[in-house]
Amino acid sequence: PLPRPLSPRSVIASLLLGLHPPRLRAALLVRWCGLLGITEGTTRVALSRMVDAGELTTEGGRYELAGPLRARQAGQDWSLNCLSGRLI
């Protein structure tokens, strides 16, 4: 069987989880999702739903991680620092 493709939400979250600060312009998120075959409309719907769910905030055309996803990034950073021998 073919592997299941990532959802637009997963792509957006993954992109932002890897950034410090976890913030990007909407146009860049749309472009990067497009590289993975996710249409602009689908990406924008996912962004809107993530804002409604408290996973993102938006200001000035930029989206930033919030709530549980922001906490997840902190946990990932801590784990990566432990694995690399750099305790915070």
PDB file of N, CA and C in Angstrom:
ATOM      1  N   PRO A   1       0.834  -1.205   0.000  1.00  0.00           N
ATOM      2  CA  PRO A   1       0.000   0.000   0.000  1.00  0.00           C
ATOM      3  C   PRO A   1       0.871   1.260   0.000  1.00  0.00           C
ATOM      4  N   LEU A   2       0.339   2.319  -0.593  1.00  0.00           N
ATOM      5  CA  LEU A   2       1.049   3.591  -0.616  1.00  0.00           C
ATOM      6  C   LEU A   2       0.990   4.258   0.751  1.00  0.00           C
ATOM      7  N   PRO A   3       2.074   4.941   1.138  1.00  0.00           N
ATOM      8  CA  PRO A   3       2.027   5.657   2.412  1.00  0.00           C
ATOM      9  C   PRO A   3       1.000   6.786   2.338  1.00  0.00           C
ATOM     10  N   ARG A   4       0.366   7.039   3.452  1.00  0.00           N
ATOM     11  CA  ARG A   4      -0.639   8.103   3.516  1.00  0.00           C
ATOM     12  C   ARG A   4       0.065   9.464   3.477  1.00  0.00           C
ATOM     13  N   PRO A   5      -0.382  10.386   2.631  1.00  0.00           N
ATOM     14  CA  PRO A   5       0.258  11.704   2.575  1.00  0.00           C
ATOM     15  C   PRO A   5      -0.008  12.499   3.853  1.00  0.00           C
ATOM     16  N   LEU A   6       0.877  13.419   4.124  1.00  0.00           N
ATOM     17  CA  LEU A   6       0.686  14.289   5.279  1.00  0.00           C
ATOM     18  C   LEU A   6      -0.495  15.210   5.045  1.00  0.00           C
ATOM     19  N   SER A   7      -1.221  15.485   6.099  1.00  0.00           N
ATOM     20  CA  SER A   7      -2.339  16.427   6.001  1.00  0.00           C
ATOM     21  C   SER A   7      -1.772  17.849   5.922  1.00  0.00           C
ATOM     22  N   PRO A   8      -2.548  18.783   5.409  1.00  0.00           N
ATOM     23  CA  PRO A   8      -2.083  20.176   5.395  1.00  0.00           C
ATOM     24  C   PRO A   8      -1.715  20.662   6.798  1.00  0.00           C
ATOM     25  N   ARG A   9      -2.501  20.289   7.794  1.00  0.00           N
ATOM     26  CA  ARG A   9      -2.199  20.687   9.171  1.00  0.00           C
ATOM     27  C   ARG A   9      -0.842  20.163   9.600  1.00  0.00           C
ATOM     28  N   SER A  10      -0.540  18.901   9.289  1.00  0.00           N
ATOM     29  CA  SER A  10       0.749  18.311   9.664  1.00  0.00           C
ATOM     30  C   SER A  10       1.912  19.002   8.969  1.00  0.00           C
ATOM     31  N   VAL A  11       1.728  19.339   7.709  1.00  0.00           N
ATOM     32  CA  VAL A  11       2.788  20.036   6.970  1.00  0.00           C
ATOM     33  C   VAL A  11       3.050  21.407   7.586  1.00  0.00           C
ATOM     34  N   ILE A  12       1.991  22.154   7.851  1.00  0.00           N
ATOM     35  CA  ILE A  12       2.126  23.489   8.443  1.00  0.00           C
ATOM     36  C   ILE A  12       2.791  23.395   9.814  1.00  0.00           C
ATOM     37  N   ALA A  13       2.312  22.485  10.646  1.00  0.00           N
ATOM     38  CA  ALA A  13       2.883  22.330  11.984  1.00  0.00           C
ATOM     39  C   ALA A  13       4.355  21.946  11.898  1.00  0.00           C
ATOM     40  N   SER A  14       4.691  21.014  11.015  1.00  0.00           N
ATOM     41  CA  SER A  14       6.093  20.574  10.881  1.00  0.00           C
ATOM     42  C   SER A  14       6.990  21.717  10.432  1.00  0.00           C
ATOM     43  N   LEU A  15       6.527  22.497   9.479  1.00  0.00           N
ATOM     44  CA  LEU A  15       7.321  23.640   9.014  1.00  0.00           C
ATOM     45  C   LEU A  15       7.590  24.612  10.154  1.00  0.00           C
ATOM     46  N   LEU A  16       6.552  24.953  10.905  1.00  0.00           N
ATOM     47  CA  LEU A  16       6.707  25.933  11.969  1.00  0.00           C
ATOM     48  C   LEU A  16       7.457  25.376  13.172  1.00  0.00           C
ATOM     49  N   LEU A  17       7.298  24.097  13.470  1.00  0.00           N
ATOM     50  CA  LEU A  17       8.005  23.501  14.606  1.00  0.00           C
ATOM     51  C   LEU A  17       9.516  23.559  14.429  1.00  0.00           C
ATOM     52  N   GLY A  18       9.972  23.598  13.179  1.00  0.00           N
ATOM     53  CA  GLY A  18      11.406  23.644  12.922  1.00  0.00           C
ATOM     54  C   GLY A  18      11.998  25.038  12.877  1.00  0.00           C
ATOM     55  N   LEU A  19      11.177  26.062  13.076  1.00  0.00           N
ATOM     56  CA  LEU A  19      11.655  27.441  12.998  1.00  0.00           C
ATOM     57  C   LEU A  19      11.737  28.091  14.366  1.00  0.00           C
ATOM     58  N   HIS A  20      12.701  29.017  14.500  1.00  0.00           N
ATOM     59  CA  HIS A  20      12.841  29.786  15.736  1.00  0.00           C
ATOM     60  C   HIS A  20      13.028  31.241  15.360  1.00  0.00           C
ATOM     61  N   PRO A  21      12.073  32.087  15.589  1.00  0.00           N
ATOM     62  CA  PRO A  21      10.760  31.840  16.170  1.00  0.00           C
ATOM     63  C   PRO A  21       9.853  31.101  15.180  1.00  0.00           C
ATOM     64  N   PRO A  22       8.854  30.393  15.696  1.00  0.00           N
ATOM     65  CA  PRO A  22       7.969  29.584  14.849  1.00  0.00           C
ATOM     66  C   PRO A  22       6.899  30.427  14.155  1.00  0.00           C
ATOM     67  N   ARG A  23       7.341  31.238  13.197  1.00  0.00           N
ATOM     68  CA  ARG A  23       6.455  32.220  12.568  1.00  0.00           C
ATOM     69  C   ARG A  23       6.833  32.351  11.096  1.00  0.00           C
ATOM     70  N   LEU A  24       5.817  32.402  10.221  1.00  0.00           N
ATOM     71  CA  LEU A  24       6.047  32.594   8.790  1.00  0.00           C
ATOM     72  C   LEU A  24       4.902  33.373   8.167  1.00  0.00           C
ATOM     73  N   ARG A  25       5.226  34.066   7.073  1.00  0.00           N
ATOM     74  CA  ARG A  25       4.184  34.732   6.295  1.00  0.00           C
ATOM     75  C   ARG A  25       3.295  33.689   5.638  1.00  0.00           C
ATOM     76  N   ALA A  26       2.032  34.032   5.487  1.00  0.00           N
ATOM     77  CA  ALA A  26       1.068  33.121   4.864  1.00  0.00           C
ATOM     78  C   ALA A  26       1.526  32.723   3.468  1.00  0.00           C
ATOM     79  N   ALA A  27       2.061  33.661   2.713  1.00  0.00           N
ATOM     80  CA  ALA A  27       2.488  33.373   1.336  1.00  0.00           C
ATOM     81  C   ALA A  27       3.552  32.281   1.299  1.00  0.00           C
ATOM     82  N   LEU A  28       4.473  32.284   2.252  1.00  0.00           N
ATOM     83  CA  LEU A  28       5.510  31.242   2.288  1.00  0.00           C
ATOM     84  C   LEU A  28       4.929  29.888   2.667  1.00  0.00           C
ATOM     85  N   LEU A  29       4.015  29.888   3.623  1.00  0.00           N
ATOM     86  CA  LEU A  29       3.376  28.625   3.998  1.00  0.00           C
ATOM     87  C   LEU A  29       2.615  28.048   2.809  1.00  0.00           C
ATOM     88  N   VAL A  30       1.903  28.906   2.083  1.00  0.00           N
ATOM     89  CA  VAL A  30       1.159  28.452   0.904  1.00  0.00           C
ATOM     90  C   VAL A  30       2.128  27.896  -0.139  1.00  0.00           C
ATOM     91  N   ARG A  31       3.232  28.581  -0.366  1.00  0.00           N
ATOM     92  CA  ARG A  31       4.210  28.135  -1.360  1.00  0.00           C
ATOM     93  C   ARG A  31       4.822  26.786  -0.979  1.00  0.00           C
ATOM     94  N   TRP A  32       5.222  26.648   0.275  1.00  0.00           N
ATOM     95  CA  TRP A  32       5.844  25.394   0.710  1.00  0.00           C
ATOM     96  C   TRP A  32       4.857  24.244   0.670  1.00  0.00           C
ATOM     97  N   CYS A  33       3.617  24.489   1.071  1.00  0.00           N
ATOM     98  CA  CYS A  33       2.608  23.432   0.979  1.00  0.00           C
ATOM     99  C   CYS A  33       2.370  23.055  -0.484  1.00  0.00           C
ATOM    100  N   GLY A  34       2.415  24.044  -1.368  1.00  0.00           N
ATOM    101  CA  GLY A  34       2.255  23.779  -2.786  1.00  0.00           C
ATOM    102  C   GLY A  34       3.319  22.845  -3.328  1.00  0.00           C
ATOM    103  N   LEU A  35       4.529  22.934  -2.800  1.00  0.00           N
ATOM    104  CA  LEU A  35       5.604  22.030  -3.221  1.00  0.00           C
ATOM    105  C   LEU A  35       5.284  20.577  -2.889  1.00  0.00           C
ATOM    106  N   LEU A  36       4.400  20.385  -1.919  1.00  0.00           N
ATOM    107  CA  LEU A  36       4.003  19.035  -1.514  1.00  0.00           C
ATOM    108  C   LEU A  36       2.635  18.652  -2.090  1.00  0.00           C
ATOM    109  N   GLY A  37       2.170  19.439  -3.061  1.00  0.00           N
ATOM    110  CA  GLY A  37       0.920  19.107  -3.738  1.00  0.00           C
ATOM    111  C   GLY A  37      -0.338  19.567  -3.035  1.00  0.00           C
ATOM    112  N   ILE A  38      -0.202  20.436  -2.048  1.00  0.00           N
ATOM    113  CA  ILE A  38      -1.361  20.946  -1.317  1.00  0.00           C
ATOM    114  C   ILE A  38      -1.744  22.286  -1.939  1.00  0.00           C
ATOM    115  N   THR A  39      -2.978  22.409  -2.388  1.00  0.00           N
ATOM    116  CA  THR A  39      -3.407  23.630  -3.075  1.00  0.00           C
ATOM    117  C   THR A  39      -3.473  24.823  -2.121  1.00  0.00           C
ATOM    118  N   GLU A  40      -3.455  26.011  -2.716  1.00  0.00           N
ATOM    119  CA  GLU A  40      -3.526  27.235  -1.922  1.00  0.00           C
ATOM    120  C   GLU A  40      -4.797  27.279  -1.084  1.00  0.00           C
ATOM    121  N   GLY A  41      -5.940  26.953  -1.688  1.00  0.00           N
ATOM    122  CA  GLY A  41      -7.201  26.987  -0.953  1.00  0.00           C
ATOM    123  C   GLY A  41      -7.213  26.031   0.225  1.00  0.00           C
ATOM    124  N   THR A  42      -6.695  24.836   0.012  1.00  0.00           N
ATOM    125  CA  THR A  42      -6.643  23.838   1.088  1.00  0.00           C
ATOM    126  C   THR A  42      -5.724  24.310   2.210  1.00  0.00           C
ATOM    127  N   THR A  43      -4.600  24.917   1.846  1.00  0.00           N
ATOM    128  CA  THR A  43      -3.665  25.434   2.852  1.00  0.00           C
ATOM    129  C   THR A  43      -4.317  26.539   3.664  1.00  0.00           C
ATOM    130  N   ARG A  44      -4.998  27.440   2.997  1.00  0.00           N
ATOM    131  CA  ARG A  44      -5.630  28.560   3.709  1.00  0.00           C
ATOM    132  C   ARG A  44      -6.765  28.095   4.624  1.00  0.00           C
ATOM    133  N   VAL A  45      -7.495  27.073   4.207  1.00  0.00           N
ATOM    134  CA  VAL A  45      -8.532  26.496   5.078  1.00  0.00           C
ATOM    135  C   VAL A  45      -7.873  25.887   6.321  1.00  0.00           C
ATOM    136  N   ALA A  46      -6.779  25.165   6.125  1.00  0.00           N
ATOM    137  CA  ALA A  46      -6.071  24.553   7.258  1.00  0.00           C
ATOM    138  C   ALA A  46      -5.553  25.626   8.207  1.00  0.00           C
ATOM    139  N   LEU A  47      -4.998  26.711   7.671  1.00  0.00           N
ATOM    140  CA  LEU A  47      -4.517  27.806   8.520  1.00  0.00           C
ATOM    141  C   LEU A  47      -5.656  28.391   9.347  1.00  0.00           C
ATOM    142  N   SER A  48      -6.781  28.632   8.710  1.00  0.00           N
ATOM    143  CA  SER A  48      -7.939  29.190   9.409  1.00  0.00           C
ATOM    144  C   SER A  48      -8.419  28.259  10.517  1.00  0.00           C
ATOM    145  N   ARG A  49      -8.484  26.981  10.217  1.00  0.00           N
ATOM    146  CA  ARG A  49      -8.933  26.012  11.228  1.00  0.00           C
ATOM    147  C   ARG A  49      -7.944  25.907  12.378  1.00  0.00           C
ATOM    148  N   MET A  50      -6.651  26.018  12.076  1.00  0.00           N
ATOM    149  CA  MET A  50      -5.644  25.959  13.142  1.00  0.00           C
ATOM    150  C   MET A  50      -5.738  27.191  14.039  1.00  0.00           C
ATOM    151  N   VAL A  51      -6.047  28.353  13.466  1.00  0.00           N
ATOM    152  CA  VAL A  51      -6.257  29.557  14.276  1.00  0.00           C
ATOM    153  C   VAL A  51      -7.484  29.356  15.158  1.00  0.00           C
ATOM    154  N   ASP A  52      -8.573  28.867  14.580  1.00  0.00           N
ATOM    155  CA  ASP A  52      -9.801  28.628  15.349  1.00  0.00           C
ATOM    156  C   ASP A  52      -9.577  27.633  16.481  1.00  0.00           C
ATOM    157  N   ALA A  53      -8.680  26.660  16.272  1.00  0.00           N
ATOM    158  CA  ALA A  53      -8.404  25.639  17.286  1.00  0.00           C
ATOM    159  C   ALA A  53      -7.379  26.100  18.326  1.00  0.00           C
ATOM    160  N   GLY A  54      -6.832  27.311  18.169  1.00  0.00           N
ATOM    161  CA  GLY A  54      -5.853  27.821  19.127  1.00  0.00           C
ATOM    162  C   GLY A  54      -4.452  27.283  18.906  1.00  0.00           C
ATOM    163  N   GLU A  55      -4.198  26.681  17.740  1.00  0.00           N
ATOM    164  CA  GLU A  55      -2.874  26.143  17.442  1.00  0.00           C
ATOM    165  C   GLU A  55      -1.958  27.172  16.794  1.00  0.00           C
ATOM    166  N   LEU A  56      -2.550  28.211  16.207  1.00  0.00           N
ATOM    167  CA  LEU A  56      -1.808  29.298  15.580  1.00  0.00           C
ATOM    168  C   LEU A  56      -2.432  30.625  15.968  1.00  0.00           C
ATOM    169  N   THR A  57      -1.601  31.664  15.941  1.00  0.00           N
ATOM    170  CA  THR A  57      -2.107  33.027  16.001  1.00  0.00           C
ATOM    171  C   THR A  57      -1.715  33.687  14.688  1.00  0.00           C
ATOM    172  N   THR A  58      -2.395  34.760  14.363  1.00  0.00           N
ATOM    173  CA  THR A  58      -2.071  35.476  13.136  1.00  0.00           C
ATOM    174  C   THR A  58      -2.050  36.967  13.406  1.00  0.00           C
ATOM    175  N   GLU A  59      -1.053  37.610  12.797  1.00  0.00           N
ATOM    176  CA  GLU A  59      -0.933  39.055  12.917  1.00  0.00           C
ATOM    177  C   GLU A  59      -0.104  39.560  11.739  1.00  0.00           C
ATOM    178  N   GLY A  60      -0.625  40.537  11.053  1.00  0.00           N
ATOM    179  CA  GLY A  60       0.120  41.138   9.960  1.00  0.00           C
ATOM    180  C   GLY A  60       0.482  40.175   8.840  1.00  0.00           C
ATOM    181  N   GLY A  61      -0.383  39.213   8.562  1.00  0.00           N
ATOM    182  CA  GLY A  61      -0.116  38.269   7.486  1.00  0.00           C
ATOM    183  C   GLY A  61       0.854  37.163   7.845  1.00  0.00           C
ATOM    184  N   ARG A  62       1.214  37.070   9.112  1.00  0.00           N
ATOM    185  CA  ARG A  62       2.120  36.010   9.593  1.00  0.00           C
ATOM    186  C   ARG A  62       1.366  35.083  10.536  1.00  0.00           C
ATOM    187  N   TYR A  63       1.736  33.823  10.481  1.00  0.00           N
ATOM    188  CA  TYR A  63       1.151  32.824  11.378  1.00  0.00           C
ATOM    189  C   TYR A  63       2.242  32.338  12.319  1.00  0.00           C
ATOM    190  N   GLU A  64       1.860  32.144  13.582  1.00  0.00           N
ATOM    191  CA  GLU A  64       2.815  31.710  14.601  1.00  0.00           C
ATOM    192  C   GLU A  64       2.196  30.596  15.444  1.00  0.00           C
ATOM    193  N   LEU A  65       3.043  29.628  15.809  1.00  0.00           N
ATOM    194  CA  LEU A  65       2.566  28.550  16.677  1.00  0.00           C
ATOM    195  C   LEU A  65       2.030  29.108  17.978  1.00  0.00           C
ATOM    196  N   ALA A  66       1.004  28.459  18.510  1.00  0.00           N
ATOM    197  CA  ALA A  66       0.403  28.854  19.779  1.00  0.00           C
ATOM    198  C   ALA A  66      -0.081  27.596  20.496  1.00  0.00           C
ATOM    199  N   GLY A  67      -0.467  27.768  21.727  1.00  0.00           N
ATOM    200  CA  GLY A  67      -1.092  26.687  22.493  1.00  0.00           C
ATOM    201  C   GLY A  67      -0.268  25.418  22.549  1.00  0.00           C
ATOM    202  N   PRO A  68      -0.918  24.274  22.321  1.00  0.00           N
ATOM    203  CA  PRO A  68      -0.235  22.988  22.475  1.00  0.00           C
ATOM    204  C   PRO A  68       0.913  22.783  21.481  1.00  0.00           C
ATOM    205  N   LEU A  69       0.815  23.358  20.308  1.00  0.00           N
ATOM    206  CA  LEU A  69       1.916  23.206  19.354  1.00  0.00           C
ATOM    207  C   LEU A  69       3.140  23.992  19.802  1.00  0.00           C
ATOM    208  N   ARG A  70       2.939  25.142  20.413  1.00  0.00           N
ATOM    209  CA  ARG A  70       4.070  25.927  20.932  1.00  0.00           C
ATOM    210  C   ARG A  70       4.740  25.165  22.073  1.00  0.00           C
ATOM    211  N   ALA A  71       3.923  24.545  22.922  1.00  0.00           N
ATOM    212  CA  ALA A  71       4.472  23.737  24.017  1.00  0.00           C
ATOM    213  C   ALA A  71       5.221  22.531  23.460  1.00  0.00           C
ATOM    214  N   ARG A  72       4.703  21.952  22.403  1.00  0.00           N
ATOM    215  CA  ARG A  72       5.365  20.809  21.770  1.00  0.00           C
ATOM    216  C   ARG A  72       6.741  21.209  21.237  1.00  0.00           C
ATOM    217  N   GLN A  73       6.847  22.399  20.668  1.00  0.00           N
ATOM    218  CA  GLN A  73       8.142  22.846  20.164  1.00  0.00           C
ATOM    219  C   GLN A  73       9.154  22.947  21.299  1.00  0.00           C
ATOM    220  N   ALA A  74       8.737  23.479  22.435  1.00  0.00           N
ATOM    221  CA  ALA A  74       9.645  23.588  23.580  1.00  0.00           C
ATOM    222  C   ALA A  74      10.114  22.207  24.027  1.00  0.00           C
ATOM    223  N   GLY A  75       9.195  21.244  24.044  1.00  0.00           N
ATOM    224  CA  GLY A  75       9.569  19.877  24.409  1.00  0.00           C
ATOM    225  C   GLY A  75      10.526  19.253  23.412  1.00  0.00           C
ATOM    226  N   GLN A  76      10.283  19.487  22.137  1.00  0.00           N
ATOM    227  CA  GLN A  76      11.189  18.966  21.107  1.00  0.00           C
ATOM    228  C   GLN A  76      12.572  19.590  21.234  1.00  0.00           C
ATOM    229  N   ASP A  77      12.626  20.887  21.476  1.00  0.00           N
ATOM    230  CA  ASP A  77      13.909  21.568  21.635  1.00  0.00           C
ATOM    231  C   ASP A  77      14.681  20.989  22.814  1.00  0.00           C
ATOM    232  N   TRP A  78      13.995  20.765  23.921  1.00  0.00           N
ATOM    233  CA  TRP A  78      14.640  20.210  25.106  1.00  0.00           C
ATOM    234  C   TRP A  78      15.199  18.825  24.801  1.00  0.00           C
ATOM    235  N   SER A  79      14.388  17.983  24.135  1.00  0.00           N
ATOM    236  CA  SER A  79      14.835  16.629  23.796  1.00  0.00           C
ATOM    237  C   SER A  79      16.034  16.648  22.873  1.00  0.00           C
ATOM    238  N   LEU A  80      16.008  17.509  21.876  1.00  0.00           N
ATOM    239  CA  LEU A  80      17.132  17.599  20.941  1.00  0.00           C
ATOM    240  C   LEU A  80      18.397  18.067  21.642  1.00  0.00           C
ATOM    241  N   ASN A  81      18.248  19.016  22.560  1.00  0.00           N
ATOM    242  CA  ASN A  81      19.416  19.482  23.312  1.00  0.00           C
ATOM    243  C   ASN A  81      19.973  18.386  24.206  1.00  0.00           C
ATOM    244  N   CYS A  82      19.106  17.577  24.790  1.00  0.00           N
ATOM    245  CA  CYS A  82      19.574  16.463  25.622  1.00  0.00           C
ATOM    246  C   CYS A  82      20.314  15.435  24.776  1.00  0.00           C
ATOM    247  N   LEU A  83      19.757  15.119  23.614  1.00  0.00           N
ATOM    248  CA  LEU A  83      20.391  14.139  22.730  1.00  0.00           C
ATOM    249  C   LEU A  83      21.746  14.617  22.228  1.00  0.00           C
ATOM    250  N   SER A  84      21.887  15.906  22.030  1.00  0.00           N
ATOM    251  CA  SER A  84      23.154  16.423  21.521  1.00  0.00           C
ATOM    252  C   SER A  84      24.124  16.748  22.657  1.00  0.00           C
ATOM    253  N   GLY A  85      23.703  16.521  23.900  1.00  0.00           N
ATOM    254  CA  GLY A  85      24.574  16.758  25.039  1.00  0.00           C
ATOM    255  C   GLY A  85      24.583  18.198  25.534  1.00  0.00           C
ATOM    256  N   ARG A  86      23.692  18.997  25.036  1.00  0.00           N
ATOM    257  CA  ARG A  86      23.602  20.399  25.455  1.00  0.00           C
ATOM    258  C   ARG A  86      22.351  20.590  26.290  1.00  0.00           C
ATOM    259  N   LEU A  87      22.485  20.509  27.564  1.00  0.00           N
ATOM    260  CA  LEU A  87      21.323  20.754  28.431  1.00  0.00           C
ATOM    261  C   LEU A  87      21.097  22.242  28.555  1.00  0.00           C
ATOM    262  N   ILE A  88      19.851  22.625  28.518  1.00  0.00           N
ATOM    263  CA  ILE A  88      19.493  24.041  28.588  1.00  0.00           C
ATOM    264  C   ILE A  88      19.687  24.547  29.995  1.00  0.00           C
TER     265      ILE A  88
END
